Structure formats: C-alpha cells, structure tokens
Amino acid sequence: MSSTARGIVAATSAMVLAVWGTAVAHADDPSPKEIYEKAAPGTVHVIGSNGSGTGFIYDSEKGLTVTNAHVVQGEAALKAVVENRQPAPVRVVGIDPCEDLAVLKFASPQKDLKELEFGDSGKVETADAVTALGYPESVEGGSSTQNAAFTSGAVQSRAVSADPFPSLPRYPALIQHSATLNPGNSGGPLLNSEGKVVGLNVLGYAGAEGQFYAIASDHAEPKLAALAAGEKKNDPGWLLLDLTDPILPSVFEEIDSPEDAAAFKDFQSRGIEGVMALYVRADSPAAKAKLSGGDVITTVRDEPVKSMAQICDILQSTAAGETLTLTGVYSGVLGSVGGQVAEEWTTELKLPRN
C-alpha cells in the first residue's frame, strides 16, 4: 500500500493538549519504565516497501506477530525489526481486512523472542492508566534503527463501536484512550497498568484532540488462531477505497500520473457510487475474477455498495469458498480500461477457502 493510502487508516498526528480524566493506577503496579522495559522487546517494527507500522509478538515459540491488516495490505515483501536486531523477513500467514487484523510469521526461526501477554479488556474501566508502544514516523528517517516510542494516557471509554471512514471496516469493539498515537503506531500494543495487552492500536480521531482507539483484546485475541492457520476468507486480494474518499485524488498525484488524475476527475463528475479497487494482488481471487486496479464495484450479490463496511458485511455473512456476483463500471484509470468509461461489467468472485 502506498504511504498516502495508508494515511487514511493510520493514527492521527494531532497534538494532544488535554488528557481526559485522571489515570488510575495502583501502588503495586509496575512503573512506566518497568512496563516499557518488559514490553519493548516484544514490540515489532513492521516495514514494507511503501510504509511501516507496528505489531507485537504474541507467540514467541512459533514466531507469530499480530498487527493491523492495513499495515501490510499491498506490500509485496515485509521485514520486521525487534529492538536492535537486524531486519528479518516475515510473511503474512492470515489476514482479515474486515477485522483489520493480520498475523505475520518470521521466515526463519528467531532466537530468544519475547512475547506479550494478553490481558482482559473486559475489566478495563474509564480512567484506568494505559500505555501505547509503537514505531511512529519521525524526523530521524532511518526507521529500521528507531526505538519503540512510549506514550501514556487514560481510558476514556472501554466500549466503543465505530464506522469511522467509508474506506475502513466497522470496528465493533474499541477502547477509546488518550495515549498519543501517530502514523506508524497502527498495530502496536495498548497495555494496562500491569503491562498486559488490552488493545491493538488502530486509529485516531482527527476531529477532536486526544481521542485514540484500540481494538479490544477480548475481540481480537480469539480470532488469531484462525488467522495463524491461514484464514483469508475476507481477503479477496484487493484494496478498496470509497469513491468519495478525499485520499483518492492524492493517489494519482503520488504516482505522478496527470492523465489518470484528469480521467478520475472526469469519472467522479458522473456521480457514480461505489468503491474503487486501488490495487489487485496477482494470483488472488480478485485477479482470477478479472478485476484490475481502477475497477469500480457498484453491487455485490445484487446489493448496492459504496463503502468498505458494506462489502465487509457481505463477506462476513458468506461462507469461505462461495462465489459472489459483482457488478461495476470501468473508470478509465489505474488499468481499468476493459471498456468505455462508465461501461458496466459483471464478474464472479470465488472467495478463498480457509
């Protein structure tokens, strides 16, 4: 995924000017320094060719790391850095863009990995102290040698659901907190006062200062076993953006294609509703369905779609291996040139089996 596209799903960089509430901690809890020293060795810098994010090791014996799906989507090759070790290749073993979760595995065995322990997010209360670790973008440039950054805050709400952007899935179980997140923090751990993982940091709300969100551990952890076993049902091999997403015009600026930028502006003026495939992974179910970057999907299973959340609702209600009928139109950009601009197409998409 390009760094520009990742910007829509990375945490906001707005400065926090006020903290909500007073963080509650207990006398026998580890100090912030102790939490950092214990958790930093298990916090992973995930690096792709187009951008980077964060993850954390949850199974040291198998070398498994969990991160956000949006951190690794569209990356042909990935590496992970654990503390001051050399970057090591990792591969995606399972991914679910509709849950924004992915499991990575080191390509070769790594010695002395440290795993982070999950806590019970159901016991998190408003005003509880929390800590976020991650690898945010910085002025240093060479991010592979960067140390994990530590921020602290308090829980603002322990049970939030959100449908934040049309190009993102629905998030049914979020913890809202004030530990500052920046682009690159996505996928990193949110730790309670005992140093246990109670959330997977995912995004920030640019419309208000000091509001950041993590996928609750009680929602994420039960899904990891299936992902580690290779589950990819909700990943046909595409990256989708809503046609009204403000990031889309900048995508064409980033690839330095004035022709595509002009063609997209013309296409947008037609008022068509749907989602555009920003890219299609080679040899994926989407590629086998003859989809290409720039194709616009308007219906799935005869249901109109104009957001990632709507498509995910359909994918999550469909069994692995089933076939979905997709209709859409050619946009004339990013390779979507199989017909005249706005001409309709139909295809059959067979979902991957687990």
Tab-separated table of C-alpha atoms in Angstrom:
chain	number	residue	atom	x	y	z
A	1	MET	CA	0.000	0.000	0.000
A	2	SER	CA	1.315	3.454	-0.747
A	3	SER	CA	2.204	5.705	2.164
A	4	THR	CA	-0.527	8.108	1.033
A	5	ALA	CA	-3.194	5.409	1.043
A	6	ARG	CA	-2.042	4.269	4.455
A	7	GLY	CA	-2.607	7.794	5.732
A	8	ILE	CA	-6.375	7.294	5.801
A	9	VAL	CA	-6.086	4.427	8.226
A	10	ALA	CA	-3.064	5.399	10.302
A	11	ALA	CA	-3.462	7.173	13.606
A	12	THR	CA	-3.866	10.942	13.517
A	13	SER	CA	-0.844	13.124	14.271
A	14	ALA	CA	-2.851	15.856	16.087
A	15	MET	CA	-1.126	17.088	19.217
A	16	VAL	CA	-2.815	16.282	22.500
A	17	LEU	CA	-3.421	19.428	24.529
A	18	ALA	CA	-5.544	17.917	27.275
A	19	VAL	CA	-5.969	14.486	28.860
A	20	TRP	CA	-9.418	13.195	29.689
A	21	GLY	CA	-9.712	12.284	33.337
A	22	THR	CA	-7.023	11.181	35.753
A	23	ALA	CA	-5.289	7.874	35.128
A	24	VAL	CA	-5.928	5.342	37.854
A	25	ALA	CA	-3.035	3.088	38.885
A	26	HIS	CA	-2.254	1.001	41.946
A	27	ALA	CA	0.710	1.054	44.288
A	28	ASP	CA	1.837	-2.486	43.410
A	29	ASP	CA	1.655	-1.915	39.617
A	30	PRO	CA	4.947	-1.770	37.702
A	31	SER	CA	6.341	1.674	36.993
A	32	PRO	CA	6.102	3.140	33.479
A	33	LYS	CA	9.801	2.368	32.999
A	34	GLU	CA	9.261	-1.251	34.052
A	35	ILE	CA	6.308	-1.588	31.668
A	36	TYR	CA	8.420	-0.229	28.821
A	37	GLU	CA	11.426	-2.437	29.573
A	38	LYS	CA	9.203	-5.508	29.687
A	39	ALA	CA	7.089	-4.766	26.603
A	40	ALA	CA	9.550	-3.106	24.211
A	41	PRO	CA	11.393	-6.368	23.367
A	42	GLY	CA	8.102	-7.863	22.134
A	43	THR	CA	7.013	-4.792	20.168
A	44	VAL	CA	7.861	-5.168	16.476
A	45	HIS	CA	8.568	-2.607	13.774
A	46	VAL	CA	6.837	-3.881	10.603
A	47	ILE	CA	8.479	-2.446	7.478
A	48	GLY	CA	7.242	-2.675	3.894
A	49	SER	CA	8.436	-1.112	0.672
A	50	ASN	CA	5.746	1.600	0.827
A	51	GLY	CA	5.439	2.304	4.519
A	52	SER	CA	5.670	0.872	8.007
A	53	GLY	CA	3.695	0.153	11.131
A	54	THR	CA	3.859	-1.731	14.397
A	55	GLY	CA	2.975	-5.179	15.698
A	56	PHE	CA	3.739	-7.306	18.719
A	57	ILE	CA	4.818	-10.882	19.286
A	58	TYR	CA	2.105	-12.951	20.939
A	59	ASP	CA	3.628	-16.431	20.385
A	60	SER	CA	7.415	-16.476	20.736
A	61	GLU	CA	7.751	-20.228	20.154
A	62	LYS	CA	6.092	-20.048	16.724
A	63	GLY	CA	7.396	-16.586	15.913
A	64	LEU	CA	3.934	-15.079	15.446
A	65	THR	CA	3.247	-11.344	15.382
A	66	VAL	CA	-0.138	-9.615	15.206
A	67	THR	CA	-0.679	-6.256	13.524
A	68	ASN	CA	-3.381	-4.358	11.650
A	69	ALA	CA	-4.343	-5.601	8.205
A	70	HIS	CA	-3.982	-2.096	6.796
A	71	VAL	CA	-0.300	-2.091	7.790
A	72	VAL	CA	0.535	-4.993	5.453
A	73	GLN	CA	-2.039	-4.807	2.647
A	74	GLY	CA	-0.447	-4.168	-0.727
A	75	GLU	CA	3.080	-4.974	0.438
A	76	ALA	CA	4.932	-7.483	-1.747
A	77	ALA	CA	7.666	-8.016	0.857
A	78	LEU	CA	7.809	-7.324	4.577
A	79	LYS	CA	10.508	-7.206	7.224
A	80	ALA	CA	10.277	-6.931	10.984
A	81	VAL	CA	12.686	-5.386	13.441
A	82	VAL	CA	12.737	-6.471	17.075
A	83	GLU	CA	14.599	-3.943	19.223
A	84	ASN	CA	18.167	-3.567	17.889
A	85	ARG	CA	18.236	-6.744	15.808
A	86	GLN	CA	18.727	-6.720	12.075
A	87	PRO	CA	15.545	-6.595	9.958
A	88	ALA	CA	14.225	-10.109	9.354
A	89	PRO	CA	11.808	-11.196	6.585
A	90	VAL	CA	8.252	-12.000	7.657
A	91	ARG	CA	5.250	-13.269	5.705
A	92	VAL	CA	1.527	-12.820	6.154
A	93	VAL	CA	0.041	-16.161	7.194
A	94	GLY	CA	-3.507	-14.911	7.726
A	95	ILE	CA	-5.325	-11.634	7.185
A	96	ASP	CA	-8.815	-10.232	7.693
A	97	PRO	CA	-9.238	-6.676	6.360
A	98	CYS	CA	-12.801	-6.652	7.695
A	99	GLU	CA	-11.459	-7.010	11.241
A	100	ASP	CA	-8.290	-5.053	10.405
A	101	LEU	CA	-6.149	-7.882	11.767
A	102	ALA	CA	-3.216	-9.804	10.314
A	103	VAL	CA	-0.837	-12.448	11.643
A	104	LEU	CA	2.788	-12.480	10.495
A	105	LYS	CA	5.442	-15.149	10.900
A	106	PHE	CA	9.187	-14.851	10.712
A	107	ALA	CA	10.509	-16.583	7.593
A	108	SER	CA	13.269	-18.225	9.643
A	109	PRO	CA	13.462	-19.125	13.356
A	110	GLN	CA	14.442	-16.278	15.688
A	111	LYS	CA	16.187	-16.880	18.985
A	112	ASP	CA	15.049	-15.520	22.336
A	113	LEU	CA	11.905	-13.749	21.191
A	114	LYS	CA	9.830	-12.094	23.907
A	115	GLU	CA	6.053	-12.338	23.718
A	116	LEU	CA	3.496	-10.001	25.212
A	117	GLU	CA	0.715	-11.363	27.376
A	118	PHE	CA	-2.921	-10.545	26.689
A	119	GLY	CA	-4.967	-9.006	29.454
A	120	ASP	CA	-8.721	-8.933	29.983
A	121	SER	CA	-10.062	-5.868	28.159
A	122	GLY	CA	-13.463	-6.551	29.713
A	123	LYS	CA	-12.040	-5.450	33.058
A	124	VAL	CA	-10.742	-2.124	31.733
A	125	GLU	CA	-12.509	0.839	33.328
A	126	THR	CA	-12.785	4.506	32.474
A	127	ALA	CA	-9.794	6.479	33.829
A	128	ASP	CA	-7.549	3.398	34.030
A	129	ALA	CA	-3.933	4.145	33.095
A	130	VAL	CA	-2.815	2.771	29.700
A	131	THR	CA	0.432	2.773	27.740
A	132	ALA	CA	0.910	2.643	23.973
A	133	LEU	CA	4.080	1.346	22.320
A	134	GLY	CA	4.882	1.681	18.655
A	135	TYR	CA	7.077	2.929	15.862
A	136	PRO	CA	5.603	6.245	14.713
A	137	GLU	CA	7.035	8.226	11.836
A	138	SER	CA	9.762	10.578	12.973
A	139	VAL	CA	12.282	13.099	11.696
A	140	GLU	CA	15.048	10.511	12.068
A	141	GLY	CA	14.351	8.986	8.668
A	142	GLY	CA	16.139	5.619	9.023
A	143	SER	CA	13.287	3.894	10.813
A	144	SER	CA	14.865	0.417	11.000
A	145	THR	CA	17.094	1.605	13.897
A	146	GLN	CA	14.387	3.557	15.678
A	147	ASN	CA	13.437	2.552	19.215
A	148	ALA	CA	9.851	1.844	20.193
A	149	ALA	CA	8.127	5.022	21.345
A	150	PHE	CA	6.258	5.143	24.661
A	151	THR	CA	3.177	7.261	25.335
A	152	SER	CA	0.829	7.122	28.289
A	153	GLY	CA	-2.735	8.193	28.943
A	154	ALA	CA	-6.038	7.061	30.346
A	155	VAL	CA	-9.047	5.108	29.153
A	156	GLN	CA	-11.856	7.436	28.080
A	157	SER	CA	-14.380	4.736	27.166
A	158	ARG	CA	-13.905	0.979	27.259
A	159	ALA	CA	-16.726	0.030	24.881
A	160	VAL	CA	-16.951	1.982	21.643
A	161	SER	CA	-18.140	0.910	18.202
A	162	ALA	CA	-17.254	2.954	15.149
A	163	ASP	CA	-17.660	3.212	11.415
A	164	PRO	CA	-15.004	5.929	11.051
A	165	PHE	CA	-14.334	6.269	7.322
A	166	PRO	CA	-16.065	4.867	4.220
A	167	SER	CA	-12.822	3.154	3.184
A	168	LEU	CA	-12.432	1.403	6.559
A	169	PRO	CA	-14.373	-1.526	8.024
A	170	ARG	CA	-16.666	-1.255	11.009
A	171	TYR	CA	-14.962	-1.577	14.384
A	172	PRO	CA	-17.412	-3.212	16.808
A	173	ALA	CA	-15.174	-3.260	19.896
A	174	LEU	CA	-12.821	-0.363	20.530
A	175	ILE	CA	-11.189	1.146	23.592
A	176	GLN	CA	-11.040	4.937	23.407
A	177	HIS	CA	-7.985	6.360	25.177
A	178	SER	CA	-5.678	9.372	25.372
A	179	ALA	CA	-2.238	7.756	24.903
A	180	THR	CA	-0.978	9.679	21.865
A	181	LEU	CA	-0.776	7.781	18.575
A	182	ASN	CA	0.812	8.927	15.338
A	183	PRO	CA	1.118	7.409	11.842
A	184	GLY	CA	3.166	4.239	12.265
A	185	ASN	CA	1.628	3.312	15.647
A	186	SER	CA	-1.035	1.176	13.959
A	187	GLY	CA	-0.914	-2.432	15.154
A	188	GLY	CA	1.028	-1.711	18.327
A	189	PRO	CA	0.002	-2.803	21.818
A	190	LEU	CA	-2.124	-0.854	24.278
A	191	LEU	CA	-1.047	-2.005	27.741
A	192	ASN	CA	-2.859	-1.813	31.053
A	193	SER	CA	-1.204	-0.846	34.331
A	194	GLU	CA	0.044	-4.439	34.725
A	195	GLY	CA	1.813	-4.309	31.353
A	196	LYS	CA	-0.643	-6.693	29.663
A	197	VAL	CA	-2.122	-6.107	26.211
A	198	VAL	CA	-5.719	-4.904	26.368
A	199	GLY	CA	-5.885	-3.458	22.870
A	200	LEU	CA	-4.391	-3.224	19.386
A	201	ASN	CA	-3.902	0.448	18.485
A	202	VAL	CA	-5.620	1.270	15.220
A	203	LEU	CA	-6.574	4.916	14.648
A	204	GLY	CA	-7.137	8.401	15.970
A	205	TYR	CA	-9.952	10.875	15.501
A	206	ALA	CA	-8.722	13.983	13.704
A	207	GLY	CA	-11.895	15.884	14.613
A	208	ALA	CA	-11.059	16.022	18.318
A	209	GLU	CA	-7.828	16.274	20.239
A	210	GLY	CA	-6.673	13.373	22.366
A	211	GLN	CA	-9.058	10.692	21.082
A	212	PHE	CA	-7.319	7.477	20.038
A	213	TYR	CA	-8.642	3.968	19.589
A	214	ALA	CA	-7.536	0.366	20.018
A	215	ILE	CA	-9.276	-2.881	19.063
A	216	ALA	CA	-10.170	-4.533	22.367
A	217	SER	CA	-8.042	-7.604	23.112
A	218	ASP	CA	-11.110	-9.685	24.025
A	219	HIS	CA	-12.347	-9.099	20.458
A	220	ALA	CA	-9.020	-9.585	18.674
A	221	GLU	CA	-7.358	-12.464	20.537
A	222	PRO	CA	-9.977	-15.167	19.758
A	223	LYS	CA	-9.513	-14.516	16.033
A	224	LEU	CA	-5.766	-15.079	15.996
A	225	ALA	CA	-5.803	-18.897	15.962
A	226	ALA	CA	-7.759	-18.991	12.689
A	227	LEU	CA	-5.549	-16.318	11.148
A	228	ALA	CA	-2.413	-18.187	12.217
A	229	ALA	CA	-3.864	-21.261	10.483
A	230	GLY	CA	-4.096	-19.294	7.229
A	231	GLU	CA	-7.600	-17.809	7.227
A	232	LYS	CA	-8.096	-15.295	4.393
A	233	LYS	CA	-11.811	-15.563	3.625
A	234	ASN	CA	-12.384	-11.839	3.879
A	235	ASP	CA	-9.336	-11.043	1.756
A	236	PRO	CA	-10.086	-11.492	-1.967
A	237	GLY	CA	-6.808	-9.720	-2.725
A	238	TRP	CA	-7.849	-6.120	-3.213
A	239	LEU	CA	-7.526	-2.750	-1.541
A	240	LEU	CA	-10.761	-0.768	-1.830
A	241	LEU	CA	-11.423	2.947	-1.437
A	242	ASP	CA	-14.788	4.668	-1.468
A	243	LEU	CA	-15.184	6.936	-4.499
A	244	THR	CA	-15.856	9.927	-2.258
A	245	ASP	CA	-12.757	9.316	-0.134
A	246	PRO	CA	-10.701	12.530	-0.145
A	247	ILE	CA	-7.489	10.473	-0.355
A	248	LEU	CA	-8.223	9.249	-3.888
A	249	PRO	CA	-7.187	12.360	-5.853
A	250	SER	CA	-3.872	12.441	-3.979
A	251	VAL	CA	-3.205	8.833	-5.012
A	252	PHE	CA	-2.902	9.972	-8.609
A	253	GLU	CA	-0.704	12.881	-7.594
A	254	GLU	CA	1.577	10.479	-5.752
A	255	ILE	CA	2.044	8.198	-8.759
A	256	ASP	CA	2.733	11.301	-10.863
A	257	SER	CA	0.068	10.499	-13.430
A	258	PRO	CA	-1.654	13.689	-14.620
A	259	GLU	CA	-3.555	11.642	-17.198
A	260	ASP	CA	-5.068	9.417	-14.513
A	261	ALA	CA	-5.753	12.441	-12.293
A	262	ALA	CA	-7.679	14.161	-15.092
A	263	ALA	CA	-9.503	10.953	-16.030
A	264	PHE	CA	-10.517	10.339	-12.407
A	265	LYS	CA	-11.814	13.879	-12.028
A	266	ASP	CA	-13.947	13.317	-15.120
A	267	PHE	CA	-15.160	9.972	-13.774
A	268	GLN	CA	-16.068	11.475	-10.394
A	269	SER	CA	-18.195	14.123	-12.114
A	270	ARG	CA	-20.530	11.364	-13.351
A	271	GLY	CA	-21.881	10.868	-9.809
A	272	ILE	CA	-21.396	7.091	-9.749
A	273	GLU	CA	-21.460	5.487	-6.281
A	274	GLY	CA	-19.259	2.553	-5.425
A	275	VAL	CA	-15.791	1.534	-4.298
A	276	MET	CA	-12.628	1.553	-6.386
A	277	ALA	CA	-10.026	-1.189	-6.320
A	278	LEU	CA	-6.824	0.744	-5.687
A	279	TYR	CA	-4.858	-2.404	-6.458
A	280	VAL	CA	-5.452	-6.116	-7.101
A	281	ARG	CA	-2.904	-8.670	-5.912
A	282	ALA	CA	-1.549	-11.027	-8.559
A	283	ASP	CA	-2.934	-14.594	-8.470
A	284	SER	CA	-5.578	-13.595	-5.922
A	285	PRO	CA	-9.300	-14.469	-6.156
A	286	ALA	CA	-9.917	-10.878	-7.274
A	287	ALA	CA	-7.331	-11.212	-10.060
A	288	LYS	CA	-8.869	-14.532	-11.145
A	289	ALA	CA	-12.201	-12.715	-11.363
A	290	LYS	CA	-10.512	-10.404	-13.940
A	291	LEU	CA	-10.611	-7.389	-11.638
A	292	SER	CA	-7.870	-4.793	-12.004
A	293	GLY	CA	-6.786	-1.617	-10.283
A	294	GLY	CA	-9.193	1.206	-11.038
A	295	ASP	CA	-12.256	-1.001	-11.495
A	296	VAL	CA	-15.260	0.332	-9.587
A	297	ILE	CA	-17.555	-2.127	-7.795
A	298	THR	CA	-21.165	-0.947	-7.516
A	299	THR	CA	-23.023	-4.090	-6.346
A	300	VAL	CA	-22.110	-7.326	-4.603
A	301	ARG	CA	-24.656	-10.137	-4.625
A	302	ASP	CA	-27.153	-7.638	-6.114
A	303	GLU	CA	-26.716	-5.334	-3.107
A	304	PRO	CA	-25.522	-1.756	-3.805
A	305	VAL	CA	-22.210	-0.999	-2.095
A	306	LYS	CA	-20.411	2.279	-1.604
A	307	SER	CA	-18.234	1.631	1.445
A	308	MET	CA	-15.779	-0.941	2.745
A	309	ALA	CA	-18.091	-1.627	5.685
A	310	GLN	CA	-20.940	-2.629	3.357
A	311	ILE	CA	-18.689	-5.001	1.439
A	312	CYS	CA	-17.399	-6.482	4.695
A	313	ASP	CA	-20.966	-7.075	5.893
A	314	ILE	CA	-21.491	-9.247	2.821
A	315	LEU	CA	-18.131	-11.034	3.034
A	316	GLN	CA	-18.601	-11.858	6.708
A	317	SER	CA	-22.042	-13.347	6.032
A	318	THR	CA	-20.747	-15.535	3.187
A	319	ALA	CA	-19.035	-18.896	3.653
A	320	ALA	CA	-15.438	-19.479	2.576
A	321	GLY	CA	-15.225	-20.853	-0.959
A	322	GLU	CA	-18.596	-19.457	-2.062
A	323	THR	CA	-18.978	-17.386	-5.217
A	324	LEU	CA	-20.268	-13.808	-5.273
A	325	THR	CA	-21.578	-11.931	-8.297
A	326	LEU	CA	-20.021	-8.484	-8.637
A	327	THR	CA	-21.088	-5.714	-10.970
A	328	GLY	CA	-19.341	-2.452	-11.582
A	329	VAL	CA	-18.064	0.003	-14.151
A	330	TYR	CA	-14.766	0.857	-15.803
A	331	SER	CA	-13.206	4.086	-14.554
A	332	GLY	CA	-10.526	4.548	-17.190
A	333	VAL	CA	-7.764	4.881	-14.565
A	334	LEU	CA	-5.165	2.570	-12.985
A	335	GLY	CA	-5.601	-0.083	-15.667
A	336	SER	CA	-9.422	-0.150	-15.621
A	337	VAL	CA	-9.613	0.029	-19.404
A	338	GLY	CA	-11.550	-3.098	-20.397
A	339	GLY	CA	-14.363	-0.998	-21.883
A	340	GLN	CA	-15.628	2.520	-22.269
A	341	VAL	CA	-15.556	4.762	-19.192
A	342	ALA	CA	-18.638	4.053	-17.013
A	343	GLU	CA	-19.474	0.951	-19.083
A	344	GLU	CA	-20.844	-1.813	-16.840
A	345	TRP	CA	-19.158	-5.148	-16.255
A	346	THR	CA	-20.122	-8.313	-14.336
A	347	THR	CA	-17.882	-10.985	-12.871
A	348	GLU	CA	-17.914	-13.932	-10.455
A	349	LEU	CA	-15.660	-13.770	-7.398
A	350	LYS	CA	-14.897	-17.050	-5.638
A	351	LEU	CA	-13.919	-16.374	-2.046
A	352	PRO	CA	-10.749	-18.055	-0.784
A	353	ARG	CA	-11.058	-21.152	1.337
A	354	ASN	CA	-9.526	-21.181	4.794
